[in-house]
């Protein structure tokens, strides 16, 4: 069912349409002039407007221009006499979604109105979903008690109304994606898409087709057209996660897109205008990557118009009690529990811990504690087993001799040991050392441990 406003200065015409549409279950309001129609539009906020093109007073096209500033504009269908189709086309350029030619055909009216109603419903759903998300990612929902986080959120508030490029630095689990989403859902782009690509997780040879899309025949296997993330993020925000891992050639292309605001699909001939805000994140020091030639300096400067640094949790321990409470509430809801808080001793334990995995780790510790806890307060026993640091497990039981050590040698030894432990499978060895595959691979190459295998996964 849709709410429809029908406008035509021919009374009989209007009544016929009313009968047809009411039979279909739509709510119909009718007007005999553009002026009257505009009043009805303001009053009923319709999903669909069916309007004659030529009327005394405001014409159908003028009505399109005069539509009030609504969150979701109605689908506007122009009705026009046969022979004036060129003006109908003109109306479509101004934003009408379709046109009907007179004499009107019942089936055509029913079909076109049904089609528009479906589209509008989808748009409404999307909008509604996005507003839900907006609520979820509002800045007030980001827990912060420490001075460092308050300062960070001040910057976030300043950049949200703009479209400037933002570069977010932070260790894993510090909330980089949360901040990126908060910027998007609090900006004027919030009704547009928010898309994410993790540059470290996608192999180099696939990253460009993900970002830019391709045309059929662009390369072997490209059988169809693919829309890339830049295009899919039009009027929205593209979050380039782990941007430090982007191949140099792709960096060059991204720089060009940022400058020209247009993209070209792989194998495509035409440039396509895109209006995309970029938020990039990294846990690497990009300055260092620039100095070693692994990151383009010009792209670096282009990205860091505004830089947001998310400190590791160990440097903002004041946030811990509030975060603990926040996650207890979150998982109370999820698991239907009523845990009030953590005991003072448990809180002290949680605050003293160094949190190598930052907030993500804290969240999973609390999630588990809420799930397991049978009382209404989380005690030390509910969390203790989770709070072991790698050192306590003896992994890094290394004594530095007075003569010092050669760090590179140590690194090489660790790489070799990880390869042996993982049966020479580089991806698994990288995981053992908590490195991305790329970082690990780079080190294998650096130490000449790559072997002859072209696939590169096998250690000699
Ligand atoms: N200040 C905060 N308040 C509430 N929740 C937070 C806060 N910071 C992070 N979180 C939560 O912690 C989890 C990890 O955050 P997020 O995924 O944004 O981190 P990240 O820096 O992108 O991590 P990674 O580098 O591992 O991808 C998420 O569930 C997020 O909602
Ligand atoms: Mg992330």
CSV table of N, CA and C in Angstrom, one decimal, residues 94-232:
chain,number,residue,atom,x,y,z
A,94,UNK,N,14.3,16.5,-14.6
A,94,UNK,CA,14.2,17.3,-13.4
A,94,UNK,C,13.9,16.4,-12.2
A,95,UNK,N,13.8,15.1,-12.4
A,95,UNK,CA,13.7,14.2,-11.2
A,95,UNK,C,12.4,13.4,-11.2
A,96,UNK,N,11.5,13.5,-12.3
A,96,UNK,CA,10.4,12.6,-12.3
A,96,UNK,C,10.9,11.2,-12.6
A,97,UNK,N,10.2,10.2,-12.0
A,97,UNK,CA,10.8,8.8,-12.2
A,97,UNK,C,10.2,8.1,-13.4
A,98,UNK,N,9.1,8.6,-13.9
A,98,UNK,CA,8.4,7.9,-15.0
A,98,UNK,C,7.4,8.8,-15.6
A,99,UNK,N,6.8,8.4,-16.7
A,99,UNK,CA,5.7,9.1,-17.2
A,99,UNK,C,4.6,8.2,-17.8
A,100,UNK,N,3.4,8.7,-17.8
A,100,UNK,CA,2.2,7.9,-18.4
A,100,UNK,C,1.7,8.7,-19.5
A,101,UNK,N,1.3,8.1,-20.7
A,101,UNK,CA,0.8,8.9,-21.8
A,101,UNK,C,-0.8,8.7,-21.8
A,102,UNK,N,-1.4,9.8,-22.1
A,102,UNK,CA,-2.9,9.8,-22.1
A,102,UNK,C,-3.3,9.4,-23.6
A,103,UNK,N,-4.4,8.7,-23.8
A,103,UNK,CA,-5.3,8.2,-22.8
A,103,UNK,C,-4.7,7.2,-22.0
A,104,UNK,N,-5.1,7.2,-20.7
A,104,UNK,CA,-4.4,6.3,-19.7
A,104,UNK,C,-4.9,4.9,-19.8
A,105,UNK,N,-4.0,4.0,-19.6
A,105,UNK,CA,-4.4,2.5,-19.6
A,105,UNK,C,-4.4,2.0,-18.2
A,106,UNK,N,-5.4,1.4,-17.8
A,106,UNK,CA,-5.6,0.9,-16.4
A,106,UNK,C,-4.4,0.0,-16.0
A,107,UNK,N,-4.1,-1.0,-16.8
A,107,UNK,CA,-3.0,-1.9,-16.4
A,107,UNK,C,-1.7,-1.2,-16.3
A,108,UNK,N,-1.4,-0.2,-17.2
A,108,UNK,CA,-0.1,0.5,-17.1
A,108,UNK,C,-0.1,1.4,-15.8
A,109,UNK,N,-1.2,2.0,-15.4
A,109,UNK,CA,-1.2,2.8,-14.2
A,109,UNK,C,-0.9,1.9,-13.0
A,110,UNK,N,-1.7,0.8,-13.0
A,110,UNK,CA,-1.5,-0.2,-11.8
A,110,UNK,C,0.0,-0.6,-11.7
A,111,UNK,N,0.5,-1.0,-12.9
A,111,UNK,CA,1.9,-1.5,-12.9
A,111,UNK,C,2.9,-0.5,-12.5
A,112,UNK,N,2.8,0.7,-13.0
A,112,UNK,CA,3.8,1.8,-12.7
A,112,UNK,C,3.7,2.2,-11.3
A,113,UNK,N,2.5,2.3,-10.8
A,113,UNK,CA,2.4,2.7,-9.4
A,113,UNK,C,2.9,1.6,-8.4
A,114,UNK,N,2.6,0.4,-8.8
A,114,UNK,CA,3.1,-0.7,-8.0
A,114,UNK,C,4.7,-0.7,-7.9
A,115,UNK,N,5.2,-0.5,-9.1
A,115,UNK,CA,6.7,-0.6,-9.3
A,115,UNK,C,7.3,0.6,-8.4
A,116,UNK,N,6.7,1.8,-8.5
A,116,UNK,CA,7.3,2.9,-7.8
A,116,UNK,C,7.1,2.7,-6.3
A,117,UNK,N,6.0,2.1,-5.9
A,117,UNK,CA,5.7,1.8,-4.4
A,117,UNK,C,6.8,0.9,-3.9
A,118,UNK,N,7.1,-0.2,-4.7
A,118,UNK,CA,8.2,-1.1,-4.2
A,118,UNK,C,9.5,-0.4,-4.1
A,119,UNK,N,9.8,0.4,-5.0
A,119,UNK,CA,11.1,1.2,-5.0
A,119,UNK,C,11.2,2.1,-3.7
A,120,UNK,N,10.1,2.8,-3.5
A,120,UNK,CA,10.0,3.7,-2.4
A,120,UNK,C,10.1,3.0,-1.1
A,121,UNK,N,9.5,1.8,-1.0
A,121,UNK,CA,9.5,1.0,0.2
A,121,UNK,C,11.0,0.6,0.5
A,122,UNK,N,11.7,0.2,-0.5
A,122,UNK,CA,13.1,-0.2,-0.4
A,122,UNK,C,13.9,0.9,0.2
A,123,UNK,N,13.7,2.1,-0.5
A,123,UNK,CA,14.4,3.3,0.0
A,123,UNK,C,14.1,3.6,1.4
A,124,UNK,N,12.9,3.5,1.8
A,124,UNK,CA,12.5,3.8,3.2
A,124,UNK,C,13.2,2.8,4.1
A,125,UNK,N,13.2,1.6,3.7
A,125,UNK,CA,13.8,0.6,4.6
A,125,UNK,C,15.3,0.9,4.8
A,126,UNK,N,16.0,1.2,3.7
A,126,UNK,CA,17.4,1.6,3.7
A,126,UNK,C,17.6,2.8,4.6
A,127,UNK,N,16.8,3.8,4.5
A,127,UNK,CA,16.9,5.0,5.3
A,127,UNK,C,16.7,4.6,6.7
A,128,UNK,N,15.7,3.8,7.0
A,128,UNK,CA,15.4,3.5,8.4
A,128,UNK,C,16.6,2.7,9.0
A,129,UNK,N,17.1,1.8,8.2
A,129,UNK,CA,18.3,1.0,8.6
A,129,UNK,C,19.4,2.0,9.0
A,130,UNK,N,19.6,2.9,8.1
A,130,UNK,CA,20.8,3.8,8.3
A,130,UNK,C,20.5,4.7,9.5
A,131,UNK,N,19.3,5.1,9.8
A,131,UNK,CA,19.1,5.9,11.0
A,131,UNK,C,19.3,5.0,12.2
A,132,UNK,N,18.9,3.7,12.1
A,132,UNK,CA,19.3,2.8,13.2
A,132,UNK,C,20.8,2.8,13.5
A,133,UNK,N,21.5,2.7,12.3
A,133,UNK,CA,23.0,2.7,12.5
A,133,UNK,C,23.5,4.0,13.0
A,134,UNK,N,22.8,5.0,12.6
A,134,UNK,CA,23.2,6.3,13.1
A,134,UNK,C,23.2,6.4,14.6
A,135,UNK,N,22.1,5.8,15.1
A,135,UNK,CA,21.9,5.7,16.6
A,135,UNK,C,23.0,4.9,17.2
A,136,UNK,N,23.3,3.8,16.5
A,136,UNK,CA,24.3,2.9,17.1
A,136,UNK,C,25.7,3.5,17.1
A,137,UNK,N,26.0,4.4,16.1
A,137,UNK,CA,27.3,4.9,16.0
A,137,UNK,C,27.4,6.4,16.4
A,138,UNK,N,26.5,6.8,17.2
A,138,UNK,CA,26.5,8.3,17.6
A,138,UNK,C,27.7,8.5,18.5
A,139,UNK,N,28.3,9.7,18.5
A,139,UNK,CA,29.5,9.9,19.2
A,139,UNK,C,29.4,9.7,20.7
A,140,UNK,N,28.2,10.0,21.2
A,140,UNK,CA,27.9,9.8,22.6
A,140,UNK,C,28.1,8.3,23.0
A,141,UNK,N,27.9,7.4,22.0
A,141,UNK,CA,28.0,6.0,22.3
A,141,UNK,C,29.5,5.5,22.4
A,142,UNK,N,30.4,6.4,22.1
A,142,UNK,CA,31.8,6.0,22.2
A,142,UNK,C,32.3,6.3,23.7
A,143,UNK,N,32.7,5.2,24.3
A,143,UNK,CA,33.1,5.4,25.7
A,143,UNK,C,34.4,6.1,25.8
A,144,UNK,N,34.4,7.2,26.7
A,144,UNK,CA,35.7,7.9,26.9
A,144,UNK,C,35.6,8.6,28.2
A,145,UNK,N,36.6,8.4,29.0
A,145,UNK,CA,36.8,9.1,30.3
A,145,UNK,C,38.1,9.8,30.3
A,146,UNK,N,39.1,9.3,29.6
A,146,UNK,CA,40.4,9.8,29.6
A,146,UNK,C,40.5,11.1,28.8
A,147,UNK,N,41.5,11.9,29.2
A,147,UNK,CA,41.8,13.1,28.5
A,147,UNK,C,42.1,12.9,27.1
A,148,UNK,N,42.9,11.8,26.9
A,148,UNK,CA,43.4,11.5,25.5
A,148,UNK,C,42.2,11.2,24.6
A,149,UNK,N,41.2,10.4,25.1
A,149,UNK,CA,40.1,10.1,24.2
A,149,UNK,C,39.2,11.3,24.0
A,150,UNK,N,39.0,12.1,25.1
A,150,UNK,CA,38.2,13.3,25.0
A,150,UNK,C,38.8,14.2,23.9
A,151,UNK,N,40.1,14.3,23.8
A,151,UNK,CA,40.7,15.2,22.8
A,151,UNK,C,40.5,14.6,21.4
A,152,UNK,N,40.6,13.2,21.4
A,152,UNK,CA,40.4,12.6,20.1
A,152,UNK,C,38.9,12.8,19.6
A,153,UNK,N,38.0,12.7,20.5
A,153,UNK,CA,36.6,12.9,20.1
A,153,UNK,C,36.3,14.3,19.7
A,154,UNK,N,37.0,15.3,20.3
A,154,UNK,CA,36.8,16.7,19.9
A,154,UNK,C,37.2,16.8,18.4
A,155,UNK,N,38.3,16.1,18.0
A,155,UNK,CA,38.7,16.2,16.6
A,155,UNK,C,37.6,15.5,15.7
A,156,UNK,N,37.1,14.4,16.2
A,156,UNK,CA,36.1,13.6,15.5
A,156,UNK,C,34.9,14.6,15.2
A,157,UNK,N,34.5,15.3,16.3
A,157,UNK,CA,33.3,16.2,16.1
A,157,UNK,C,33.6,17.2,15.1
A,158,UNK,N,34.9,17.7,15.1
A,158,UNK,CA,35.2,18.8,14.1
A,158,UNK,C,35.2,18.3,12.7
A,159,UNK,N,35.6,17.1,12.5
A,159,UNK,CA,35.7,16.6,11.1
A,159,UNK,C,34.4,16.1,10.5
A,160,UNK,N,33.5,15.7,11.4
A,160,UNK,CA,32.2,15.0,10.9
A,160,UNK,C,31.5,15.9,9.9
A,161,UNK,N,31.3,17.2,10.1
A,161,UNK,CA,30.4,17.9,9.1
A,161,UNK,C,31.1,18.2,7.8
A,162,UNK,N,32.4,17.9,7.7
A,162,UNK,CA,33.2,18.1,6.5
A,162,UNK,C,33.3,16.8,5.7
A,163,UNK,N,34.0,17.0,4.5
A,163,UNK,CA,34.3,15.7,3.8
A,163,UNK,C,35.8,15.5,3.7
A,164,UNK,N,36.6,16.1,4.6
A,164,UNK,CA,38.0,16.0,4.5
A,164,UNK,C,38.4,14.5,4.8
A,165,UNK,N,39.6,14.2,4.2
A,165,UNK,CA,40.2,12.9,4.3
A,165,UNK,C,40.7,12.8,5.7
A,166,UNK,N,40.5,11.6,6.3
A,166,UNK,CA,41.0,11.4,7.7
A,166,UNK,C,41.9,10.2,7.8
A,167,UNK,N,43.0,10.3,8.5
A,167,UNK,CA,43.9,9.2,8.7
A,167,UNK,C,43.9,8.8,10.1
A,168,UNK,N,43.5,7.5,10.4
A,168,UNK,CA,43.4,7.1,11.8
A,168,UNK,C,44.6,6.1,12.1
A,169,UNK,N,45.3,6.5,13.1
A,169,UNK,CA,46.4,5.6,13.6
A,169,UNK,C,46.0,4.9,14.8
A,170,UNK,N,46.4,3.6,15.0
A,170,UNK,CA,46.1,3.0,16.2
A,170,UNK,C,46.5,1.5,16.2
A,171,UNK,N,46.9,0.9,17.3
A,171,UNK,CA,47.2,-0.5,17.3
A,171,UNK,C,45.9,-1.3,17.1
A,172,UNK,N,46.0,-2.5,16.9
A,172,UNK,CA,44.9,-3.4,16.6
A,172,UNK,C,43.9,-3.4,17.8
A,173,UNK,N,42.6,-3.2,17.5
A,173,UNK,CA,41.6,-3.2,18.6
A,173,UNK,C,41.4,-2.0,19.4
A,174,UNK,N,42.0,-0.8,18.9
A,174,UNK,CA,41.9,0.4,19.6
A,174,UNK,C,40.6,1.2,19.2
A,175,UNK,N,39.9,0.7,18.2
A,175,UNK,CA,38.6,1.4,17.9
A,175,UNK,C,38.7,2.2,16.6
A,176,UNK,N,39.6,1.8,15.7
A,176,UNK,CA,39.7,2.6,14.5
A,176,UNK,C,38.5,2.6,13.6
A,177,UNK,N,37.9,1.3,13.5
A,177,UNK,CA,36.7,1.2,12.6
A,177,UNK,C,35.5,1.9,13.3
A,178,UNK,N,35.5,1.8,14.6
A,178,UNK,CA,34.4,2.4,15.3
A,178,UNK,C,34.4,4.0,15.1
A,179,UNK,N,35.6,4.5,15.1
A,179,UNK,CA,35.7,6.0,14.9
A,179,UNK,C,35.3,6.3,13.4
A,180,UNK,N,35.8,5.5,12.5
A,180,UNK,CA,35.5,5.8,11.1
A,180,UNK,C,34.0,5.7,10.9
A,181,UNK,N,33.3,4.8,11.5
A,181,UNK,CA,31.8,4.7,11.3
A,181,UNK,C,31.2,5.9,12.0
A,182,UNK,N,31.7,6.3,13.2
A,182,UNK,CA,31.1,7.4,13.9
A,182,UNK,C,31.2,8.7,13.0
A,183,UNK,N,32.3,8.8,12.3
A,183,UNK,CA,32.5,10.0,11.5
A,183,UNK,C,31.4,9.9,10.3
A,184,UNK,N,31.3,8.8,9.7
A,184,UNK,CA,30.4,8.7,8.6
A,184,UNK,C,28.9,8.9,9.1
A,185,UNK,N,28.5,8.2,10.1
A,185,UNK,CA,27.1,8.2,10.5
A,185,UNK,C,26.7,9.5,11.2
A,186,UNK,N,27.7,10.4,11.5
A,186,UNK,CA,27.3,11.7,12.0
A,186,UNK,C,27.5,12.8,11.0
A,187,UNK,N,27.9,12.4,9.8
A,187,UNK,CA,28.2,13.4,8.8
A,187,UNK,C,27.0,13.5,7.9
A,188,UNK,N,27.0,14.5,6.9
A,188,UNK,CA,25.9,14.7,6.0
A,188,UNK,C,25.8,13.5,5.1
A,189,UNK,N,26.9,12.7,5.0
A,189,UNK,CA,26.8,11.5,4.1
A,189,UNK,C,26.2,10.3,4.7
A,190,UNK,N,25.6,10.5,5.9
A,190,UNK,CA,25.1,9.3,6.6
A,190,UNK,C,24.0,8.5,5.9
A,191,UNK,N,23.3,9.1,5.0
A,191,UNK,CA,22.3,8.3,4.3
A,191,UNK,C,23.0,7.6,3.1
A,192,UNK,N,24.2,7.9,2.8
A,192,UNK,CA,25.0,7.2,1.8
A,192,UNK,C,25.7,6.0,2.3
A,193,UNK,N,26.3,5.2,1.5
A,193,UNK,CA,26.9,4.0,1.9
A,193,UNK,C,28.2,4.2,2.7
A,194,UNK,N,28.5,3.2,3.6
A,194,UNK,CA,29.8,3.2,4.3
A,194,UNK,C,30.4,1.8,3.9
A,195,UNK,N,31.5,1.8,3.2
A,195,UNK,CA,32.1,0.6,2.8
A,195,UNK,C,33.5,0.4,3.3
A,196,UNK,N,33.9,-0.8,3.5
A,196,UNK,CA,35.2,-1.1,4.1
A,196,UNK,C,36.0,-2.0,3.3
A,197,UNK,N,37.3,-1.7,3.1
A,197,UNK,CA,38.2,-2.7,2.5
A,197,UNK,C,39.4,-2.8,3.4
A,198,UNK,N,39.8,-4.1,3.7
A,198,UNK,CA,41.0,-4.3,4.5
A,198,UNK,C,42.1,-4.6,3.5
A,199,UNK,N,43.0,-3.6,3.3
A,199,UNK,CA,44.0,-3.7,2.3
A,199,UNK,C,45.0,-4.9,2.6
A,200,UNK,N,45.1,-5.2,3.9
A,200,UNK,CA,46.1,-6.3,4.2
A,200,UNK,C,45.5,-7.7,3.9
A,201,UNK,N,44.2,-7.8,3.9
A,201,UNK,CA,43.6,-9.1,3.8
A,201,UNK,C,43.4,-9.5,2.3
A,202,UNK,N,43.6,-8.6,1.4
A,202,UNK,CA,43.3,-8.9,0.0
A,202,UNK,C,44.6,-9.0,-0.8
A,203,UNK,N,44.7,-10.1,-1.5
A,203,UNK,CA,46.0,-10.3,-2.3
A,203,UNK,C,46.2,-9.1,-3.3
A,204,UNK,N,47.4,-8.8,-3.5
A,204,UNK,CA,47.8,-7.6,-4.4
A,204,UNK,C,47.1,-7.7,-5.7
A,205,UNK,N,47.0,-8.9,-6.3
A,205,UNK,CA,46.4,-8.9,-7.7
A,205,UNK,C,44.9,-8.8,-7.7
A,206,UNK,N,44.3,-8.8,-6.6
A,206,UNK,CA,42.8,-8.6,-6.6
A,206,UNK,C,42.3,-7.3,-6.1
A,207,UNK,N,43.3,-6.5,-5.5
A,207,UNK,CA,42.8,-5.3,-4.8
A,207,UNK,C,42.3,-4.3,-5.7
A,208,UNK,N,42.9,-4.2,-6.9
A,208,UNK,CA,42.4,-3.1,-7.9
A,208,UNK,C,41.0,-3.4,-8.4
A,209,UNK,N,40.7,-4.7,-8.6
A,209,UNK,CA,39.4,-5.0,-9.1
A,209,UNK,C,38.4,-4.8,-8.0
A,210,UNK,N,38.7,-5.0,-6.8
A,210,UNK,CA,37.8,-4.7,-5.7
A,210,UNK,C,37.6,-3.2,-5.6
A,211,UNK,N,38.6,-2.4,-5.7
A,211,UNK,CA,38.5,-1.0,-5.6
A,211,UNK,C,37.9,-0.3,-6.8
A,212,UNK,N,38.3,-0.7,-8.0
A,212,UNK,CA,37.9,0.1,-9.1
A,212,UNK,C,36.9,-0.6,-10.0
A,213,UNK,N,36.7,-1.9,-9.8
A,213,UNK,CA,35.7,-2.7,-10.6
A,213,UNK,C,36.4,-3.0,-11.9
A,214,UNK,N,35.6,-3.7,-12.8
A,214,UNK,CA,36.2,-4.0,-14.1
A,214,UNK,C,35.1,-4.2,-15.2
A,215,UNK,N,35.5,-4.2,-16.4
A,215,UNK,CA,34.6,-4.4,-17.5
A,215,UNK,C,34.8,-5.8,-18.0
A,216,UNK,N,33.8,-6.4,-18.7
A,216,UNK,CA,34.0,-7.8,-19.2
A,216,UNK,C,35.2,-7.8,-20.1
A,217,UNK,N,36.0,-8.8,-20.0
A,217,UNK,CA,37.2,-8.9,-20.9
A,217,UNK,C,38.4,-8.1,-20.4
A,218,UNK,N,38.3,-7.5,-19.3
A,218,UNK,CA,39.4,-6.7,-18.8
A,218,UNK,C,40.6,-7.6,-18.5
A,219,UNK,N,40.4,-8.8,-18.1
A,219,UNK,CA,41.4,-9.8,-17.9
A,219,UNK,C,40.8,-11.2,-18.0
A,220,UNK,N,41.6,-12.2,-18.1
A,220,UNK,CA,41.1,-13.6,-18.3
A,220,UNK,C,40.2,-13.8,-17.1
A,221,UNK,N,39.0,-14.3,-17.4
A,221,UNK,CA,38.1,-14.6,-16.2
A,221,UNK,C,37.1,-13.5,-15.9
A,222,UNK,N,37.3,-12.3,-16.5
A,222,UNK,CA,36.4,-11.2,-16.3
A,222,UNK,C,35.2,-11.3,-17.3
A,223,UNK,N,34.2,-12.1,-16.9
A,223,UNK,CA,33.2,-12.4,-17.8
A,223,UNK,C,32.0,-11.4,-17.7
A,224,UNK,N,32.0,-10.6,-16.6
A,224,UNK,CA,30.9,-9.7,-16.4
A,224,UNK,C,31.4,-8.4,-15.9
A,225,UNK,N,30.6,-7.4,-15.8
A,225,UNK,CA,31.0,-6.1,-15.3
A,225,UNK,C,30.9,-6.2,-13.7
A,226,UNK,N,32.0,-5.6,-13.1
A,226,UNK,CA,31.9,-5.5,-11.6
A,226,UNK,C,32.1,-4.1,-11.2
A,227,UNK,N,31.2,-3.6,-10.3
A,227,UNK,CA,31.3,-2.3,-9.8
A,227,UNK,C,32.2,-2.3,-8.6
A,228,UNK,N,33.2,-1.4,-8.7
A,228,UNK,CA,34.2,-1.4,-7.6
A,228,UNK,C,33.7,-0.6,-6.4
A,229,UNK,N,34.5,-0.7,-5.3
A,229,UNK,CA,34.1,-0.1,-4.0
A,229,UNK,C,34.0,1.5,-4.1
A,230,UNK,N,34.9,2.0,-5.0
A,230,UNK,CA,34.8,3.5,-5.1
A,230,UNK,C,33.5,3.9,-5.6
A,231,UNK,N,33.0,3.2,-6.7
A,231,UNK,CA,31.7,3.5,-7.3
A,231,UNK,C,30.6,3.2,-6.3
A,232,UNK,N,30.7,2.1,-5.6
A,232,UNK,CA,29.7,1.7,-4.7
A,232,UNK,C,29.6,2.6,-3.5
